[in-house]
Amino acid sequence: MSAEVFSVFYQFADVFAFLILSAAGLAIVFGMMGVINMAHGEFIMCGAYVTVGLVNLGVPLAIAQILAALTAGLIGIAVEFLIVRRFYKRPLDSLLATWGLSLIVTQSMLLIVGSAVRGIGTPEGSFAIGGYTFSTYRLVLFGCAVAVLGGLYIVFMKTRFGVIARATMQNAAMAKALGARTGRIYSISFGIGTGLAGLCGALYAPTMTLIPTMGATFVVESFVTVVIGGANVLLGTAPAAVFLAMIRMALNASYGQIIGQIGMLVAVILIIRVLPEGLSSVLVRRGR
């Protein structure tokens, strides 16, 4: 593989990983559960802060990242129990409630830890191919994104919990009548979603400056990826990420990151206009 070809793949993998890792948790909470979680970025921020705090205490990075994801997941379960479960049939109210939570958390973190926290540096070093130098950790992020996609598919498509969870989210009353403990299913699913958001923050913590508003960096990309993925998020999120990553990579290389992001959002508008049910609707029709 030539250096130029690998460079193109590397840029695609970098954007693809960012989209998948930022959108994975939202694909469950918003795409499957229908909760408009405006605090998604704050769960990502939680994962990043917990990771850096644990690493500064001497915990190995990989263990710190796992603990950060678990922390975000447990906090998510508590948030679901105390706030979110009251708004499952009121999506606009869930938007306001989680937006308020987002503002509270952001301002609280600003008061408690200040405007910025010392980072931990990007691990794994770099390698060179031809005249190009690449960060090894970016390829690790790509591998993690693929692993997350595979894990979500296995959990929600191949396990008893996944079958019951999908049934609960499609028709909670029927699932409850058949004996499913819908309250517990919702709590666990929301916890998985927020845990994945925390994992995203944990994985990107070594690559970013930590500020209380850092979650906003991920929110737009995560929402648009889930939205154009369509109703079947397990089928649509990956193709949506591939499509958006290719557009953004091409525009980034030619015109810079700002034009790349603008072009990606324009593409999202066009996709929603042409395919209002998202990319998964096309894949489902072709699979029949």
Tab-separated table of C-alpha atoms in Angstrom:
chain	number	residue	atom	x	y	z
A	1	MET	CA	0.000	0.000	0.000
A	2	SER	CA	1.463	3.352	-1.031
A	3	ALA	CA	1.828	6.190	1.441
A	4	GLU	CA	-0.807	8.265	-0.383
A	5	VAL	CA	-3.407	5.478	-0.313
A	6	PHE	CA	-2.764	4.780	3.360
A	7	SER	CA	-3.027	8.509	4.103
A	8	VAL	CA	-6.503	8.581	2.537
A	9	PHE	CA	-7.553	5.518	4.534
A	10	TYR	CA	-6.101	7.032	7.714
A	11	GLN	CA	-8.051	10.264	7.288
A	12	PHE	CA	-11.251	8.321	6.602
A	13	ALA	CA	-10.660	6.072	9.628
A	14	ASP	CA	-10.089	9.104	11.847
A	15	VAL	CA	-13.386	10.774	10.895
A	16	PHE	CA	-15.303	7.477	10.890
A	17	ALA	CA	-14.100	6.658	14.411
A	18	PHE	CA	-15.106	10.105	15.659
A	19	LEU	CA	-18.611	9.785	14.204
A	20	ILE	CA	-19.215	6.234	15.436
A	21	LEU	CA	-17.863	6.712	18.944
A	22	SER	CA	-19.741	9.983	19.445
A	23	ALA	CA	-22.996	8.597	18.015
A	24	ALA	CA	-23.048	5.069	19.467
A	25	GLY	CA	-24.582	6.020	22.808
A	26	LEU	CA	-27.040	8.416	21.205
A	27	ALA	CA	-28.111	5.711	18.764
A	28	ILE	CA	-29.563	3.859	21.756
A	29	VAL	CA	-30.895	6.777	23.797
A	30	PHE	CA	-32.299	8.851	20.934
A	31	GLY	CA	-32.526	6.460	18.006
A	32	MET	CA	-34.046	3.509	19.870
A	33	MET	CA	-35.561	4.957	23.053
A	34	GLY	CA	-36.749	8.250	21.548
A	35	VAL	CA	-35.246	10.388	24.311
A	36	ILE	CA	-33.822	13.669	22.986
A	37	ASN	CA	-30.814	13.694	25.283
A	38	MET	CA	-29.325	17.180	25.147
A	39	ALA	CA	-26.950	16.166	27.956
A	40	HIS	CA	-25.204	13.649	25.680
A	41	GLY	CA	-22.158	15.903	25.472
A	42	GLU	CA	-21.949	16.127	29.246
A	43	PHE	CA	-21.746	12.335	29.560
A	44	ILE	CA	-18.902	12.448	27.035
A	45	MET	CA	-17.269	15.159	29.137
A	46	CYS	CA	-17.762	13.012	32.255
A	47	GLY	CA	-15.857	10.146	30.665
A	48	ALA	CA	-12.994	12.434	29.679
A	49	TYR	CA	-12.665	14.091	33.104
A	50	VAL	CA	-12.836	10.804	35.008
A	51	THR	CA	-10.183	9.307	32.715
A	52	VAL	CA	-7.758	12.180	33.176
A	53	GLY	CA	-8.393	12.291	36.931
A	54	LEU	CA	-7.673	8.584	37.341
A	55	VAL	CA	-4.571	8.692	35.124
A	56	ASN	CA	-3.208	11.589	37.190
A	57	LEU	CA	-3.733	9.394	40.256
A	58	GLY	CA	-1.578	6.671	38.712
A	59	VAL	CA	-4.214	4.396	37.182
A	60	PRO	CA	-3.185	2.866	33.803
A	61	LEU	CA	-4.894	4.565	30.879
A	62	ALA	CA	-6.865	1.540	29.619
A	63	ILE	CA	-8.250	0.771	33.081
A	64	ALA	CA	-9.054	4.454	33.648
A	65	GLN	CA	-11.011	4.533	30.379
A	66	ILE	CA	-13.047	1.452	31.338
A	67	LEU	CA	-13.792	2.885	34.790
A	68	ALA	CA	-14.787	6.210	33.213
A	69	ALA	CA	-17.267	4.483	30.901
A	70	LEU	CA	-18.731	2.552	33.841
A	71	THR	CA	-19.001	5.777	35.847
A	72	ALA	CA	-20.893	7.536	33.047
A	73	GLY	CA	-23.163	4.501	32.709
A	74	LEU	CA	-24.007	4.426	36.426
A	75	ILE	CA	-24.674	8.162	36.434
A	76	GLY	CA	-26.900	7.630	33.393
A	77	ILE	CA	-28.932	4.980	35.227
A	78	ALA	CA	-29.420	7.416	38.105
A	79	VAL	CA	-30.450	10.201	35.713
A	80	GLU	CA	-32.922	7.876	33.999
A	81	PHE	CA	-34.473	6.897	37.325
A	82	LEU	CA	-34.677	10.429	38.725
A	83	ILE	CA	-35.498	12.473	35.613
A	84	VAL	CA	-35.811	10.808	32.217
A	85	ARG	CA	-38.375	8.071	32.918
A	86	ARG	CA	-41.020	10.702	33.567
A	87	PHE	CA	-40.754	11.939	29.980
A	88	TYR	CA	-40.830	8.840	27.749
A	89	LYS	CA	-44.172	9.864	26.283
A	90	ARG	CA	-43.235	13.565	26.224
A	91	PRO	CA	-40.181	13.901	23.938
A	92	LEU	CA	-40.147	17.707	23.885
A	93	ASP	CA	-40.203	17.753	27.672
A	94	SER	CA	-37.288	15.314	27.707
A	95	LEU	CA	-35.416	17.783	25.492
A	96	LEU	CA	-35.979	20.608	27.984
A	97	ALA	CA	-35.163	18.452	31.010
A	98	THR	CA	-31.887	17.132	29.602
A	99	TRP	CA	-30.959	20.585	28.260
A	100	GLY	CA	-31.418	21.973	31.757
A	101	LEU	CA	-29.285	19.138	33.117
A	102	SER	CA	-26.644	19.981	30.525
A	103	LEU	CA	-26.500	23.627	31.627
A	104	ILE	CA	-26.339	22.677	35.307
A	105	VAL	CA	-23.509	20.182	34.780
A	106	THR	CA	-21.488	22.506	32.550
A	107	GLN	CA	-21.654	25.437	34.933
A	108	SER	CA	-21.003	23.229	37.961
A	109	MET	CA	-17.873	21.776	36.375
A	110	LEU	CA	-16.710	25.290	35.499
A	111	LEU	CA	-17.051	26.322	39.154
A	112	ILE	CA	-15.529	23.143	40.592
A	113	VAL	CA	-12.576	22.372	38.317
A	114	GLY	CA	-12.097	25.639	36.444
A	115	SER	CA	-11.971	26.487	32.766
A	116	ALA	CA	-9.419	23.844	31.779
A	117	VAL	CA	-7.692	20.736	33.122
A	118	ARG	CA	-4.165	19.573	32.362
A	119	GLY	CA	-4.238	16.827	29.756
A	120	ILE	CA	-2.385	13.517	29.744
A	121	GLY	CA	-0.923	13.515	26.239
A	122	THR	CA	-1.570	11.169	23.341
A	123	PRO	CA	-0.185	7.660	23.973
A	124	GLU	CA	1.215	5.000	21.617
A	125	GLY	CA	3.554	7.305	19.701
A	126	SER	CA	3.603	7.511	15.898
A	127	PHE	CA	4.845	5.698	12.808
A	128	ALA	CA	5.951	6.767	9.348
A	129	ILE	CA	5.013	5.511	5.890
A	130	GLY	CA	6.821	7.174	3.041
A	131	GLY	CA	6.985	10.866	3.777
A	132	TYR	CA	3.942	10.812	6.090
A	133	THR	CA	3.809	10.439	9.866
A	134	PHE	CA	0.726	8.994	11.545
A	135	SER	CA	-0.470	8.756	15.135
A	136	THR	CA	-0.828	5.144	16.249
A	137	TYR	CA	-3.551	6.077	18.742
A	138	ARG	CA	-5.839	7.256	15.935
A	139	LEU	CA	-5.803	3.729	14.528
A	140	VAL	CA	-6.589	2.430	18.014
A	141	LEU	CA	-9.656	4.696	18.022
A	142	PHE	CA	-10.717	3.246	14.661
A	143	GLY	CA	-10.396	-0.270	16.065
A	144	CYS	CA	-12.445	0.738	19.109
A	145	ALA	CA	-15.170	2.166	16.849
A	146	VAL	CA	-15.423	-1.095	14.911
A	147	ALA	CA	-15.487	-3.047	18.193
A	148	VAL	CA	-18.299	-0.841	19.547
A	149	LEU	CA	-20.366	-1.438	16.409
A	150	GLY	CA	-19.849	-5.181	16.704
A	151	GLY	CA	-20.663	-5.141	20.405
A	152	LEU	CA	-23.900	-3.212	19.876
A	153	TYR	CA	-24.992	-5.626	17.164
A	154	ILE	CA	-24.322	-8.648	19.367
A	155	VAL	CA	-26.006	-7.176	22.465
A	156	PHE	CA	-29.171	-5.953	20.753
A	157	MET	CA	-29.532	-8.567	18.011
A	158	LYS	CA	-28.116	-11.805	19.420
A	159	THR	CA	-28.983	-11.793	23.136
A	160	ARG	CA	-32.194	-12.308	25.084
A	161	PHE	CA	-31.794	-8.865	26.653
A	162	GLY	CA	-31.508	-7.296	23.205
A	163	VAL	CA	-34.693	-8.938	21.962
A	164	ILE	CA	-36.629	-7.818	25.055
A	165	ALA	CA	-35.108	-4.321	24.868
A	166	ARG	CA	-36.106	-3.846	21.227
A	167	ALA	CA	-39.608	-5.160	21.970
A	168	THR	CA	-39.923	-2.772	24.924
A	169	MET	CA	-38.841	0.227	22.866
A	170	GLN	CA	-41.248	-0.642	20.041
A	171	ASN	CA	-44.281	-1.375	22.230
A	172	ALA	CA	-43.720	-1.015	25.963
A	173	ALA	CA	-47.319	-1.845	26.935
A	174	MET	CA	-47.288	-5.141	25.015
A	175	ALA	CA	-43.846	-6.069	26.333
A	176	LYS	CA	-44.985	-5.385	29.893
A	177	ALA	CA	-48.129	-7.454	29.360
A	178	LEU	CA	-45.912	-10.358	28.286
A	179	GLY	CA	-43.873	-10.115	31.481
A	180	ALA	CA	-40.979	-7.841	30.553
A	181	ARG	CA	-39.731	-5.579	33.344
A	182	THR	CA	-39.849	-2.504	31.185
A	183	GLY	CA	-38.599	-0.089	33.835
A	184	ARG	CA	-35.430	-2.115	34.326
A	185	ILE	CA	-34.965	-2.502	30.556
A	186	TYR	CA	-35.198	1.256	30.041
A	187	SER	CA	-32.726	1.921	32.871
A	188	ILE	CA	-30.172	-0.572	31.583
A	189	SER	CA	-30.518	0.630	27.983
A	190	PHE	CA	-30.118	4.268	29.018
A	191	GLY	CA	-27.106	3.262	31.114
A	192	ILE	CA	-25.545	1.494	28.123
A	193	GLY	CA	-26.108	4.591	26.009
A	194	THR	CA	-24.550	6.967	28.519
A	195	GLY	CA	-21.765	4.486	29.210
A	196	LEU	CA	-20.881	4.513	25.507
A	197	ALA	CA	-20.915	8.311	25.607
A	198	GLY	CA	-18.535	8.159	28.555
A	199	LEU	CA	-16.350	5.697	26.640
A	200	CYS	CA	-16.183	8.188	23.769
A	201	GLY	CA	-14.973	10.916	26.113
A	202	ALA	CA	-12.524	8.515	27.744
A	203	LEU	CA	-11.030	7.461	24.423
A	204	TYR	CA	-10.661	11.035	23.167
A	205	ALA	CA	-9.433	12.473	26.483
A	206	PRO	CA	-5.745	12.041	25.557
A	207	THR	CA	-6.268	13.920	22.292
A	208	MET	CA	-8.126	17.006	23.537
A	209	THR	CA	-7.909	19.942	25.899
A	210	LEU	CA	-10.411	19.299	28.664
A	211	ILE	CA	-12.904	22.113	29.196
A	212	PRO	CA	-16.443	21.935	30.651
A	213	THR	CA	-17.986	22.593	27.229
A	214	MET	CA	-15.944	19.967	25.384
A	215	GLY	CA	-19.030	17.769	24.894
A	216	ALA	CA	-20.427	20.273	22.405
A	217	THR	CA	-17.638	19.229	20.027
A	218	PHE	CA	-19.308	15.837	19.656
A	219	VAL	CA	-23.023	16.652	19.851
A	220	VAL	CA	-23.740	17.918	16.329
A	221	GLU	CA	-21.921	15.038	14.619
A	222	SER	CA	-23.565	12.457	16.869
A	223	PHE	CA	-27.101	13.745	16.260
A	224	VAL	CA	-26.748	14.050	12.486
A	225	THR	CA	-25.211	10.574	12.231
A	226	VAL	CA	-28.116	9.014	14.129
A	227	VAL	CA	-30.739	11.058	12.264
A	228	ILE	CA	-29.609	10.170	8.749
A	229	GLY	CA	-29.039	6.588	9.850
A	230	GLY	CA	-32.803	6.286	10.165
A	231	ALA	CA	-35.218	4.339	12.334
A	232	ASN	CA	-33.150	1.148	12.349
A	233	VAL	CA	-30.115	2.564	14.102
A	234	LEU	CA	-28.348	-0.791	14.358
A	235	LEU	CA	-28.451	-1.009	10.565
A	236	GLY	CA	-28.196	2.664	9.636
A	237	THR	CA	-25.571	4.203	11.937
A	238	ALA	CA	-22.539	2.544	10.323
A	239	PRO	CA	-23.521	3.408	6.700
A	240	ALA	CA	-24.334	6.955	7.826
A	241	ALA	CA	-20.895	7.277	9.408
A	242	VAL	CA	-19.205	5.899	6.277
A	243	PHE	CA	-21.103	8.336	4.041
A	244	LEU	CA	-20.437	11.381	6.231
A	245	ALA	CA	-16.799	10.415	6.792
A	246	MET	CA	-16.149	10.207	3.049
A	247	ILE	CA	-17.707	13.627	2.440
A	248	ARG	CA	-15.923	15.289	5.314
A	249	MET	CA	-12.585	13.654	4.507
A	250	ALA	CA	-12.721	14.815	0.886
A	251	LEU	CA	-13.675	18.383	1.797
A	252	ASN	CA	-11.163	18.555	4.656
A	253	ALA	CA	-8.357	17.576	2.296
A	254	SER	CA	-9.359	20.104	-0.352
A	255	TYR	CA	-10.739	23.084	1.561
A	256	GLY	CA	-10.025	22.685	5.282
A	257	GLN	CA	-11.948	21.511	8.326
A	258	ILE	CA	-14.494	24.346	8.460
A	259	ILE	CA	-15.637	23.741	4.880
A	260	GLY	CA	-15.583	20.019	5.613
A	261	GLN	CA	-18.014	20.397	8.494
A	262	ILE	CA	-20.266	22.761	6.529
A	263	GLY	CA	-20.303	20.387	3.572
A	264	MET	CA	-21.172	17.469	5.845
A	265	LEU	CA	-24.149	19.366	7.287
A	266	VAL	CA	-25.341	20.328	3.799
A	267	ALA	CA	-25.152	16.659	2.817
A	268	VAL	CA	-27.223	15.772	5.884
A	269	ILE	CA	-29.932	18.252	4.835
A	270	LEU	CA	-30.037	16.771	1.340
A	271	ILE	CA	-30.198	13.199	2.641
A	272	ILE	CA	-33.070	14.025	4.976
A	273	ARG	CA	-34.876	15.784	2.118
A	274	VAL	CA	-34.475	12.838	-0.270
A	275	LEU	CA	-34.689	10.028	2.313
A	276	PRO	CA	-36.771	11.302	5.247
A	277	GLU	CA	-36.650	7.838	6.854
A	278	GLY	CA	-32.870	7.706	6.646
A	279	LEU	CA	-30.352	5.405	5.003
A	280	SER	CA	-31.589	2.336	6.873
A	281	SER	CA	-34.911	2.535	5.012
A	282	VAL	CA	-33.082	1.902	1.719
A	283	LEU	CA	-31.119	-1.003	3.177
A	284	VAL	CA	-34.265	-2.566	4.662
A	285	ARG	CA	-36.126	-2.331	1.346
A	286	ARG	CA	-33.239	-3.920	-0.543
A	287	GLY	CA	-33.002	-6.709	2.019
A	288	ARG	CA	-36.615	-7.790	1.469
